[in-house]
Coordinates of C-alpha atoms in Angstrom, one line a residue:
Chain A
X1 CA -27.8 198.2 -200.9
X2 CA -28.8 196.2 -203.8
X3 CA -30.0 197.6 -207.0
X4 CA -33.4 196.0 -206.6
X5 CA -34.2 197.8 -203.4
X6 CA -32.9 201.1 -204.7
X7 CA -35.1 200.8 -207.7
X8 CA -38.0 199.7 -205.5
X9 CA -37.6 202.7 -203.2
X10 CA -37.2 205.1 -206.1
X11 CA -40.4 203.7 -207.6
X12 CA -42.3 204.1 -204.3
X13 CA -41.3 207.7 -203.7
X14 CA -42.0 208.5 -207.3
X15 CA -38.7 210.1 -208.1
X16 CA -38.8 212.8 -210.7
X17 CA -39.0 211.1 -214.0
X18 CA -37.6 213.1 -216.9
X19 CA -37.9 210.1 -219.1
X20 CA -35.8 210.2 -222.2
X21 CA -34.4 213.7 -221.4
X22 CA -32.7 212.6 -218.2
X23 CA -29.4 211.8 -219.8
X24 CA -29.1 214.7 -222.2
X25 CA -30.1 217.2 -219.5
X26 CA -27.8 215.5 -217.1
X27 CA -24.9 215.8 -219.4
X28 CA -25.6 219.4 -220.1
X29 CA -25.8 220.1 -216.4
X30 CA -22.5 218.4 -215.8
X31 CA -20.8 220.4 -218.6
X32 CA -22.3 223.8 -217.4
X33 CA -22.0 223.3 -213.7
X34 CA -18.7 221.5 -213.3
X35 CA -16.4 224.5 -213.6
X36 CA -18.3 226.9 -211.3
X37 CA -18.7 224.1 -208.7
X38 CA -15.1 223.1 -208.9
X39 CA -13.8 226.6 -208.7
X40 CA -16.0 227.6 -205.8
X41 CA -14.0 228.6 -202.7
X42 CA -15.4 225.8 -200.6
X43 CA -14.3 223.3 -203.3
X44 CA -11.0 223.6 -205.1
X45 CA -11.0 227.3 -205.6
X46 CA -9.4 227.2 -209.0
X47 CA -11.0 226.4 -212.4
X48 CA -8.1 225.2 -214.5
X49 CA -8.6 221.5 -213.7
X50 CA -12.2 221.4 -214.8
X51 CA -11.4 220.5 -218.4
X52 CA -9.3 217.5 -217.2
X53 CA -12.4 216.4 -215.2
X54 CA -14.5 216.3 -218.4
X55 CA -11.9 214.6 -220.5
X56 CA -11.4 211.8 -217.9
X57 CA -15.1 211.5 -217.7
X58 CA -15.2 210.6 -221.4
X59 CA -12.4 208.1 -221.0
X60 CA -13.9 206.3 -218.0
X61 CA -17.3 206.3 -219.5
X62 CA -15.8 204.7 -222.6
X63 CA -14.3 202.0 -220.3
X64 CA -17.7 201.4 -218.8
X65 CA -19.1 200.5 -222.2
X66 CA -16.9 197.4 -221.7
X67 CA -17.2 196.8 -218.0
X68 CA -20.7 198.0 -217.1
X69 CA -22.5 197.1 -220.3
X70 CA -20.6 194.2 -221.9
X71 CA -19.1 192.7 -218.8
X72 CA -15.6 192.8 -220.3
X73 CA -12.8 193.8 -217.9
X74 CA -9.9 195.3 -219.7
X75 CA -6.7 196.0 -217.8
X76 CA -5.3 198.0 -220.7
X77 CA -7.8 200.6 -221.5
X78 CA -5.3 203.5 -221.1
X79 CA -3.5 202.1 -224.2
X80 CA -6.4 203.2 -226.4
X81 CA -6.5 206.6 -224.9
X82 CA -2.7 206.8 -225.1
X83 CA -2.8 205.9 -228.8
X84 CA -5.1 208.9 -229.4
X85 CA -2.8 211.2 -227.4
X86 CA 0.4 209.9 -229.1
X87 CA -1.1 209.9 -232.6
X88 CA -1.9 213.6 -232.3
X89 CA 1.4 214.5 -230.6
X90 CA 3.4 212.6 -233.2
X91 CA 1.3 214.1 -236.1
X92 CA 1.9 217.6 -234.8
X93 CA 5.5 217.4 -233.8
X94 CA 7.0 215.1 -236.5
X95 CA 4.7 214.9 -239.4
X96 CA 3.2 218.4 -239.6
X97 CA -0.3 217.0 -240.0
X98 CA -2.9 219.5 -238.7
X99 CA -4.8 218.6 -235.5
X100 CA -8.2 218.5 -237.1
X101 CA -7.0 215.7 -239.4
X102 CA -4.8 214.0 -236.9
X103 CA -7.5 213.7 -234.3
X104 CA -10.0 211.7 -236.3
X105 CA -7.1 209.6 -237.7
X106 CA -5.8 208.9 -234.2
X107 CA -9.3 207.8 -233.1
X108 CA -9.7 205.6 -236.2
X109 CA -6.2 204.1 -235.6
X110 CA -7.0 203.4 -232.0
X111 CA -10.3 201.7 -233.0
X112 CA -8.5 199.7 -235.6
X113 CA -5.9 198.4 -233.2
X114 CA -8.7 197.6 -230.8
X115 CA -10.6 195.7 -233.5
X116 CA -7.6 193.6 -234.4
X117 CA -6.8 192.8 -230.7
X118 CA -10.5 192.2 -230.1
X119 CA -10.7 189.7 -233.0
X120 CA -7.8 187.9 -231.3
X121 CA -8.9 187.8 -227.7
X122 CA -12.5 188.8 -227.2
X123 CA -13.7 185.2 -227.0
X124 CA -11.3 184.3 -224.3
X125 CA -12.6 183.7 -220.8
X126 CA -12.8 186.7 -218.5
X127 CA -9.5 186.3 -216.7
X128 CA -7.5 185.4 -219.8
X129 CA -9.0 188.4 -221.6
X130 CA -8.0 190.7 -218.7
X131 CA -4.5 189.3 -218.7
X132 CA -4.1 189.6 -222.5
X133 CA -5.3 193.3 -222.5
X134 CA -2.7 193.8 -219.7
X135 CA 0.0 192.3 -221.9
X136 CA -0.9 194.4 -225.0
X137 CA -1.0 197.5 -222.9
X138 CA 2.4 196.7 -221.5
X139 CA 3.9 196.2 -225.0
X140 CA 2.4 199.5 -226.1
X141 CA 4.1 201.2 -223.1
X142 CA 7.3 199.5 -224.0
X143 CA 7.3 200.6 -227.6
X144 CA 6.6 204.2 -226.6
X145 CA 9.4 204.0 -224.0
X146 CA 11.8 202.6 -226.6
X147 CA 11.3 205.6 -228.7
X148 CA 11.3 204.1 -232.2
X149 CA 12.8 206.4 -234.8
X150 CA 12.6 209.2 -232.2
X151 CA 8.9 209.4 -232.8
X152 CA 7.5 208.9 -229.2
X153 CA 10.2 210.7 -227.2
X154 CA 10.9 207.8 -224.9
X155 CA 10.6 208.5 -221.2
X156 CA 10.3 212.3 -221.6
X157 CA 7.3 211.9 -224.0
X158 CA 6.5 214.6 -226.5
X159 CA 6.1 218.3 -225.7
X160 CA 7.8 220.4 -228.3
X161 CA 5.6 221.4 -231.2
X162 CA 2.7 219.4 -230.0
X163 CA 0.3 222.4 -229.6
X164 CA -1.6 223.5 -232.6
X165 CA -1.2 227.2 -233.6
X166 CA -4.8 228.0 -232.7
X167 CA -4.3 227.1 -229.1
X168 CA -3.2 230.0 -226.8
X169 CA -2.3 229.8 -223.2
X170 CA -2.1 232.6 -220.8
X171 CA -2.0 232.6 -217.0
X172 CA -2.8 229.0 -216.8
X173 CA -5.9 229.3 -219.0
X174 CA -6.1 227.8 -222.5
X175 CA -8.0 229.3 -225.3
X176 CA -9.1 228.1 -228.7
X177 CA -8.6 230.9 -231.2
X178 CA -10.4 230.3 -234.5
X179 CA -11.3 232.8 -237.1
X180 CA -11.2 235.8 -234.8
X181 CA -13.2 234.0 -232.1
X182 CA -11.5 233.2 -228.8
X183 CA -13.2 230.4 -226.9
X184 CA -12.2 229.2 -223.5
X185 CA -10.7 225.7 -223.8
X186 CA -13.1 224.4 -221.2
X187 CA -16.1 225.2 -223.4
X188 CA -14.5 223.5 -226.4
X189 CA -14.0 220.4 -224.2
X190 CA -17.5 220.7 -222.8
X191 CA -19.0 220.7 -226.3
X192 CA -17.0 217.6 -227.3
X193 CA -18.0 216.0 -223.9
X194 CA -21.7 216.5 -224.5
X195 CA -21.7 215.4 -228.1
X196 CA -19.4 212.4 -227.4
X197 CA -21.3 211.2 -224.4
X198 CA -24.6 211.6 -226.2
X199 CA -23.2 209.4 -228.9
X200 CA -22.1 206.9 -226.3
X201 CA -25.5 207.0 -224.7
X202 CA -27.2 206.5 -228.1
X203 CA -25.0 203.5 -228.6
X204 CA -25.9 202.1 -225.2
X205 CA -29.7 202.4 -225.8
X206 CA -29.6 201.1 -229.4
X207 CA -30.3 197.5 -230.1
X208 CA -26.5 197.1 -230.3
X209 CA -26.1 198.3 -226.7
X210 CA -29.1 196.3 -225.4
X211 CA -27.5 193.3 -227.0
X212 CA -24.3 194.0 -225.1
X213 CA -26.3 194.0 -221.8
X214 CA -27.8 190.7 -222.8
X215 CA -24.3 189.3 -223.5
X216 CA -23.2 190.5 -220.1
X217 CA -26.1 189.0 -218.3
X218 CA -26.1 185.6 -219.9
X219 CA -23.9 184.7 -222.8
X220 CA -25.4 181.3 -223.4
X221 CA -28.9 182.7 -223.5
X222 CA -27.9 185.5 -225.8
X223 CA -26.3 183.0 -228.2
X224 CA -29.5 180.9 -228.1
X225 CA -31.3 184.0 -229.2
X226 CA -29.0 184.2 -232.3
X227 CA -26.4 186.7 -231.0
X228 CA -22.9 186.2 -232.3
X229 CA -21.4 186.9 -228.9
X230 CA -17.9 187.1 -230.1
X231 CA -18.7 189.7 -232.8
X232 CA -20.6 191.9 -230.4
X233 CA -17.7 191.8 -227.9
X234 CA -15.2 192.8 -230.6
X235 CA -17.3 195.8 -231.6
X236 CA -17.9 196.8 -228.0
X237 CA -14.1 196.7 -227.6
X238 CA -13.6 198.7 -230.8
X239 CA -16.2 201.5 -229.9
X240 CA -14.8 201.7 -226.3
X241 CA -11.3 202.3 -227.8
X242 CA -12.6 205.0 -230.2
X243 CA -14.2 206.9 -227.3
X244 CA -11.1 206.5 -225.2
X245 CA -9.0 207.9 -228.0
X246 CA -11.4 210.8 -228.3
X247 CA -10.5 211.6 -224.7
X248 CA -6.9 210.9 -225.4
X249 CA -6.9 213.4 -228.3
X250 CA -8.3 216.1 -226.1
X251 CA -5.8 215.2 -223.4
X252 CA -3.0 216.0 -225.8
X253 CA -4.0 219.6 -226.1
X254 CA -5.0 219.8 -222.4
X255 CA -1.6 218.6 -221.2
X256 CA 0.3 220.1 -224.1
X257 CA 1.9 216.9 -225.3
X258 CA 2.0 213.2 -224.6
X259 CA 3.7 211.5 -221.7
X260 CA 4.5 207.9 -221.0
X261 CA 2.0 207.9 -218.1
X262 CA -0.8 208.0 -220.6
X263 CA 0.1 204.5 -221.7
X264 CA 1.0 203.1 -218.3
X265 CA -0.7 200.2 -216.5
X266 CA -1.2 202.5 -213.5
X267 CA -3.5 204.7 -215.6
X268 CA -5.4 201.7 -216.8
X269 CA -5.8 200.7 -213.2
X270 CA -7.0 204.2 -212.2
X271 CA -9.6 204.0 -215.0
X272 CA -11.0 200.8 -213.6
X273 CA -11.0 202.2 -210.1
X274 CA -12.8 205.4 -211.1
X275 CA -15.5 203.4 -213.0
X276 CA -16.1 201.0 -210.0
X277 CA -15.9 203.8 -207.5
X278 CA -18.6 205.8 -209.4
X279 CA -20.9 202.8 -210.1
X280 CA -20.6 200.7 -213.2
X281 CA -24.3 200.1 -213.1
X282 CA -25.1 203.6 -214.2
X283 CA -24.4 205.7 -217.2
X284 CA -23.4 208.5 -215.0
X285 CA -21.5 206.2 -212.6
X286 CA -18.1 206.8 -214.3
X287 CA -18.7 210.5 -214.3
X288 CA -19.3 210.4 -210.5
X289 CA -16.2 208.2 -210.1
X290 CA -14.0 210.7 -212.0
X291 CA -15.4 213.6 -210.0
X292 CA -14.7 212.0 -206.6
X293 CA -11.3 210.6 -207.5
X294 CA -10.0 213.8 -209.2
X295 CA -11.5 216.1 -206.7
X296 CA -10.0 214.2 -203.8
X297 CA -6.7 214.1 -205.5
X298 CA -6.7 217.8 -206.2
X299 CA -8.2 218.8 -202.9
X300 CA -5.9 216.7 -200.7
X301 CA -2.6 217.4 -202.5
X302 CA -3.4 221.1 -202.1
X303 CA -4.6 220.9 -198.5
X304 CA -2.1 221.2 -195.7
X305 CA -3.7 222.7 -192.7
X306 CA -7.1 222.2 -191.3
X307 CA -8.2 225.4 -189.5
X308 CA -11.3 225.3 -187.3
X309 CA -13.6 227.1 -187.3
X310 CA -13.2 228.4 -190.9
X311 CA -13.1 232.1 -189.8
X312 CA -10.7 234.9 -189.3
X313 CA -9.8 233.8 -185.8
X314 CA -8.7 230.3 -185.8
X315 CA -9.1 228.3 -182.7
X316 CA -7.6 225.1 -183.9
X317 CA -4.9 224.4 -186.4
X318 CA -4.1 220.9 -187.4
X319 CA -1.1 220.1 -189.6
X320 CA -2.2 217.5 -192.1
X321 CA 0.6 217.4 -194.7
X322 CA 2.0 214.2 -193.3
X323 CA -1.3 212.3 -193.4
X324 CA -2.6 213.7 -196.7
X325 CA 0.6 212.7 -198.5
X326 CA -1.2 209.3 -198.4
X327 CA -4.3 210.5 -200.3
X328 CA -4.2 207.6 -202.6
X329 CA -4.3 205.3 -199.7
X330 CA -7.5 206.9 -198.4
X331 CA -9.0 206.8 -201.9
X332 CA -8.1 203.1 -202.0
X333 CA -9.9 202.6 -198.7
X334 CA -13.0 204.4 -200.1
X335 CA -12.7 202.1 -203.2
X336 CA -12.6 199.0 -201.0
X337 CA -15.6 200.2 -199.0
X338 CA -17.5 200.9 -202.2
X339 CA -16.7 197.5 -203.6
X340 CA -17.6 195.7 -200.4
X341 CA -20.9 197.5 -199.9
X342 CA -22.0 196.9 -203.5
X343 CA -19.6 196.1 -206.3
X344 CA -21.6 197.6 -209.2
X345 CA -23.3 200.5 -207.4
X346 CA -20.4 202.7 -206.4
X347 CA -20.9 206.2 -204.9
X348 CA -23.6 207.1 -207.3
X349 CA -25.7 204.0 -206.3
X350 CA -25.1 204.9 -202.7
X351 CA -26.1 208.5 -203.2
X352 CA -29.2 207.5 -205.1
X353 CA -30.3 205.0 -202.4
X354 CA -29.7 207.6 -199.7
X355 CA -31.7 210.3 -201.4
X356 CA -34.5 207.8 -202.1
X357 CA -34.6 206.7 -198.4
X358 CA -34.5 210.3 -197.1
X359 CA -37.2 211.4 -199.4
X360 CA -39.3 208.4 -198.4
X361 CA -38.8 209.3 -194.8
X362 CA -39.8 212.9 -195.4
X363 CA -43.0 211.8 -197.0
X364 CA -43.6 209.8 -193.9
X365 CA -43.5 206.4 -195.6
X366 CA -42.1 203.6 -193.6
X367 CA -39.6 201.4 -195.3
Chain B
X1 CA -38.2 163.6 -243.5
X2 CA -38.8 164.7 -239.9
X3 CA -38.3 168.3 -239.0
X4 CA -35.9 167.3 -236.2
X5 CA -33.9 164.1 -236.4
X6 CA -31.6 163.0 -233.7
X7 CA -29.6 159.9 -234.7
X8 CA -27.5 157.7 -232.5
X9 CA -26.4 160.6 -230.4
X10 CA -23.5 160.1 -227.9
X11 CA -22.7 163.1 -225.7
X12 CA -21.2 163.8 -222.4
X13 CA -19.1 166.0 -220.2
X14 CA -15.5 165.7 -218.9
X15 CA -16.9 163.6 -216.1
X16 CA -18.2 161.0 -218.4
X17 CA -20.7 160.0 -221.1
X18 CA -24.3 160.9 -220.5
X19 CA -26.2 160.0 -223.7
X20 CA -25.8 156.6 -225.4
X21 CA -27.2 156.4 -228.9
X22 CA -30.2 158.6 -228.5
X23 CA -32.7 158.5 -231.4
X24 CA -35.5 161.0 -231.6
X25 CA -37.8 162.3 -234.4
X26 CA -40.1 165.2 -234.3
X27 CA -42.5 165.6 -237.3
X28 CA -43.8 169.0 -238.4
X29 CA -46.8 170.3 -236.4
X30 CA -46.3 167.6 -233.7
X31 CA -46.0 168.2 -230.0
X32 CA -43.5 165.7 -228.6
X33 CA -42.3 165.3 -225.1
X34 CA -39.0 163.9 -223.8
X35 CA -39.8 162.5 -220.4
X36 CA -37.4 161.3 -217.8
X37 CA -36.2 161.6 -214.2
X38 CA -33.6 164.1 -213.0
X39 CA -30.3 163.2 -214.4
X40 CA -31.8 160.9 -217.1
X41 CA -30.2 163.0 -219.9
X42 CA -33.1 165.3 -220.9
X43 CA -31.1 168.6 -220.5
X44 CA -28.0 167.1 -222.1
X45 CA -30.1 166.1 -225.2
X46 CA -31.6 169.6 -225.3
X47 CA -28.2 171.3 -224.9
X48 CA -26.7 169.1 -227.7
X49 CA -29.5 170.2 -230.0
X50 CA -29.0 173.9 -229.5
X51 CA -25.2 173.7 -229.7
X52 CA -24.4 174.8 -226.1
X53 CA -20.7 175.0 -225.1
X54 CA -21.3 171.8 -223.1
X55 CA -21.9 168.9 -223.4
X56 CA -19.4 167.6 -226.1
X57 CA -21.1 165.5 -228.8
X58 CA -19.0 162.5 -229.5
X59 CA -21.0 160.8 -232.1
X60 CA -24.3 160.6 -234.1
X61 CA -26.1 163.4 -235.9
X62 CA -28.7 166.1 -235.4
X63 CA -30.6 167.4 -238.4
X64 CA -33.1 170.2 -238.4
X65 CA -35.1 171.0 -241.5
X66 CA -32.3 169.4 -243.5
X67 CA -29.5 171.4 -241.8
X68 CA -26.7 169.6 -240.0
X69 CA -26.9 171.2 -236.5
X70 CA -23.6 169.8 -235.4
X71 CA -21.9 171.8 -238.1
X72 CA -23.8 175.0 -237.3
X73 CA -22.6 177.7 -235.0
X74 CA -24.9 178.0 -231.9
X75 CA -25.9 181.5 -232.7
X76 CA -26.9 180.5 -236.3
X77 CA -29.3 177.8 -235.1
X78 CA -32.1 180.2 -234.1
X79 CA -32.0 181.6 -237.6
X80 CA -32.9 178.2 -239.0
X81 CA -36.2 178.5 -237.1
X82 CA -35.4 176.5 -234.1
X83 CA -35.9 178.4 -230.9
X84 CA -35.2 177.6 -227.3
X85 CA -37.2 178.5 -224.2
X86 CA -34.6 177.7 -221.6
X87 CA -35.1 176.0 -218.3
X88 CA -35.7 178.1 -215.2
X89 CA -37.5 180.6 -217.6
X90 CA -34.3 182.6 -218.1
X91 CA -34.8 186.2 -219.2
X92 CA -32.5 189.2 -219.3
X93 CA -33.2 190.6 -215.9
X94 CA -31.7 194.0 -216.5
X95 CA -33.7 194.6 -219.6
X96 CA -37.3 195.5 -219.6
X97 CA -40.1 193.3 -220.9
X98 CA -40.3 195.2 -224.1
X99 CA -36.5 195.2 -224.6
X100 CA -36.4 191.4 -224.0
X101 CA -38.9 190.8 -226.8
X102 CA -37.6 193.5 -229.1
X103 CA -34.1 192.2 -228.9
X104 CA -35.2 188.7 -229.8
X105 CA -37.1 190.2 -232.8
X106 CA -34.0 192.2 -233.7
X107 CA -31.8 189.1 -234.0
X108 CA -34.4 187.1 -235.9
X109 CA -34.4 186.9 -239.7
X110 CA -38.1 187.1 -240.2
X111 CA -39.6 188.3 -236.8
X112 CA -43.2 188.7 -235.9
X113 CA -44.7 192.0 -234.8
X114 CA -43.6 192.9 -231.3
X115 CA -46.9 194.7 -230.6
X116 CA -48.8 191.5 -231.5
X117 CA -46.9 189.7 -228.7
X118 CA -48.5 192.0 -226.1
X119 CA -52.0 191.2 -227.5
X120 CA -51.0 187.6 -227.4
X121 CA -49.8 187.8 -223.8
X122 CA -52.0 190.4 -222.0
X123 CA -50.2 189.6 -218.8
X124 CA -47.1 191.3 -220.2
X125 CA -48.8 194.3 -221.5
X126 CA -49.1 195.9 -218.1
X127 CA -45.5 195.6 -217.4
X128 CA -43.8 196.6 -220.6
X129 CA -41.2 198.9 -219.0
X130 CA -40.5 196.7 -216.0
X131 CA -37.1 195.0 -215.7
X132 CA -37.7 191.3 -216.2
X133 CA -36.1 190.5 -212.9
X134 CA -39.0 192.2 -211.0
X135 CA -41.5 189.8 -212.5
X136 CA -43.0 186.7 -211.0
X137 CA -42.0 183.2 -212.2
X138 CA -45.1 182.8 -214.2
X139 CA -44.7 186.2 -215.9
X140 CA -41.1 185.4 -216.7
X141 CA -42.1 182.1 -218.3
X142 CA -44.6 184.0 -220.5
X143 CA -41.9 186.5 -221.4
X144 CA -39.5 183.6 -222.3
X145 CA -42.2 182.1 -224.5
X146 CA -43.0 185.5 -226.1
X147 CA -39.3 186.1 -226.7
X148 CA -39.2 182.8 -228.5
X149 CA -42.4 183.2 -230.4
X150 CA -41.5 186.7 -231.8
X151 CA -38.7 185.1 -233.7
X152 CA -41.4 183.3 -235.8
X153 CA -39.9 179.8 -235.3
X154 CA -40.8 176.6 -237.0
X155 CA -40.1 174.7 -233.8
X156 CA -39.8 175.6 -230.1
X157 CA -37.8 173.6 -227.6
X158 CA -39.4 174.0 -224.2
X159 CA -37.2 173.0 -221.3
X160 CA -39.4 172.2 -218.2
X161 CA -41.7 175.3 -218.7
X162 CA -43.9 174.5 -215.7
X163 CA -41.3 173.7 -213.1
X164 CA -41.9 175.5 -209.8
X165 CA -45.0 177.3 -211.0
X166 CA -48.4 177.5 -209.3
X167 CA -51.1 175.1 -210.6
X168 CA -53.2 177.8 -212.3
X169 CA -50.2 179.2 -214.1
X170 CA -49.3 175.7 -215.2
X171 CA -52.7 175.4 -216.7
X172 CA -52.2 178.8 -218.5
X173 CA -48.9 177.6 -219.9
X174 CA -50.5 174.3 -221.1
X175 CA -53.1 176.4 -222.9
X176 CA -50.4 178.5 -224.5
X177 CA -48.6 175.4 -225.7
X178 CA -51.9 174.2 -227.3
X179 CA -52.5 177.5 -229.0
X180 CA -49.0 177.8 -230.3
X181 CA -49.2 174.3 -231.7
X182 CA -52.7 174.3 -233.1
X183 CA -53.3 177.9 -234.2
X184 CA -49.9 178.9 -235.2
X185 CA -48.5 175.7 -236.6
X186 CA -45.3 175.7 -234.4
X187 CA -43.8 172.3 -233.7
X188 CA -42.9 171.7 -230.1
X189 CA -40.4 169.5 -228.3
X190 CA -41.2 169.6 -224.6
X191 CA -38.7 168.4 -222.1
X192 CA -40.4 167.4 -218.9
X193 CA -40.3 165.3 -215.8
X194 CA -43.8 166.3 -214.9
X195 CA -46.0 163.6 -216.5
X196 CA -49.2 165.6 -216.0
X197 CA -48.0 168.5 -218.2
X198 CA -46.7 166.1 -220.9
X199 CA -50.0 164.2 -220.9
X200 CA -52.0 167.4 -221.1
X201 CA -50.0 168.9 -224.1
X202 CA -48.1 166.3 -226.1
X203 CA -49.2 163.7 -228.7
X204 CA -46.2 161.4 -228.4
X205 CA -43.6 160.8 -225.7
X206 CA -40.1 159.6 -225.6
X207 CA -39.0 158.1 -222.3
X208 CA -35.4 158.6 -221.4
X209 CA -33.5 156.8 -218.7
X210 CA -29.8 156.7 -217.9
X211 CA -29.0 158.2 -221.3
X212 CA -31.0 155.7 -223.4
X213 CA -34.3 156.2 -225.0
X214 CA -36.2 153.3 -223.4
X215 CA -39.6 153.7 -225.0
X216 CA -41.7 155.7 -227.4
X217 CA -45.4 155.9 -226.4
X218 CA -48.6 157.5 -227.3
X219 CA -50.5 159.7 -224.8
X220 CA -53.1 157.0 -224.2
X221 CA -50.5 154.3 -223.5
X222 CA -48.7 156.6 -221.1
X223 CA -51.9 157.5 -219.3
X224 CA -53.0 153.9 -218.9
X225 CA -49.7 152.0 -218.3
X226 CA -48.9 152.7 -214.7
X227 CA -46.0 150.2 -214.5
X228 CA -44.3 152.1 -217.3
X229 CA -44.6 155.4 -215.5
X230 CA -43.6 153.8 -212.3
X231 CA -40.5 152.2 -213.8
X232 CA -39.1 155.2 -215.7
X233 CA -40.6 158.2 -214.0
X234 CA -41.3 157.0 -210.5
X235 CA -44.9 158.2 -210.6

């Protein structure tokens, strides 16, 4: 379903319009509701992964600033997240720099690297740009793997001494202990999530962000309007890296260290897939993509036997371990379907269109 | 000195040269048309002036208000006061009407008031928050002109503004061209293959054929000389 018709249907049914509050309220709702939803018995049944969901939402949303808004496809976005993760891990384990100093420095460092790379490659054509980001990401992975000066820990990554003293873990839960207060790690992440994504949203709706959309739509026309296209692309790349590093910094605490997978090409690929799966056209698209991807991953790797009906006296038991070991294959299939149906709409676009159509039918309006 | 001076312009694409020694002058406050058939070199001339990626300019000079345009980056040309209303009334379809205009103002050095544009184009006032792609062709053309006008240009390049529009909208666009030129002192270079539109709006006409400027005529001459029109424009 194309975006035109979705918007058209939404207009006709008079979807609830929260105006400018839609995004802030939506973000709050995600932060507040995600954990209870995820840990409900019918869903995953355990809450520990909820903080990872939020962190990846920040990371994939940062990628969508490039793909969805600027039209730049980077195959190396994980590098900028990984730079954040490794900066903090190295600062804590080898340099004895406190987290609250290391985190902003890591974000700045990541943004700085992105700015320089952007200056070098942002004006290249789409496919060359993509290949070059891939090459840079590959070299970052190589450097971390090579373990220069014992800083990055090579293939094992960094784990020892990478958790600040004010982080406590017990029974799989993580807490932030500051000045006598003990806050669940999830809420700390949720706060950063809401503030971070509000900043990103503000960026997207500012003249800067609107100019990025213009650049995506028609570079030549944007240029003829006086837009220095190259400079805007460089800054989009820089901001995207900064937000990715924000996620990376949180990931360091969340995963208690840094591993090579944070810099890997596969992770970059997953970020792209999550953004497209969710719907690059929407601000909330990447969030939906992360939710679907991570939920399916967690659900299926934990799911072995289908018992029907879901009661005390099972009538039917189906052993699914063999099939579900291929969960990524099934997600891949879902991805292919999403792209074939509408490359920029994703599951969120599909859901919106479905809701709009249903509501139109309920109101008795013919399509 | 003319506001826009094109001298001995040679330009073309990988596939071959298109313009051969094009000379063109537009004086301040004039409305000038560049008339020719499809493929005569109108769009190539226009694109050379605004510094588009293609064509490649191989020789000659283009000067606007004393600035050498061939030595100016494409994104700096609008800041000199030379604004393009592109062919096919291109707008940013994902942006709303207001955003389209506001963005143009944002990137201009000395923009006009955005609100004044809505008074100027009442058609657009009712659809401020509509994405540009949901607008009709005529409305998109108004938006493209408003987007150009809000930058407070000295000169506007209009690339086939009436192509594919209904007759009553064509008349509205012609009126707008008059108003812009007479009341607001904006110089206009109009690229057209529609003689009627050129006759209705411009004071002076360059006829282009196969990459050469073949004649420069007044509106009276163009209206009366049927053989001339037949020969270069096929009408």
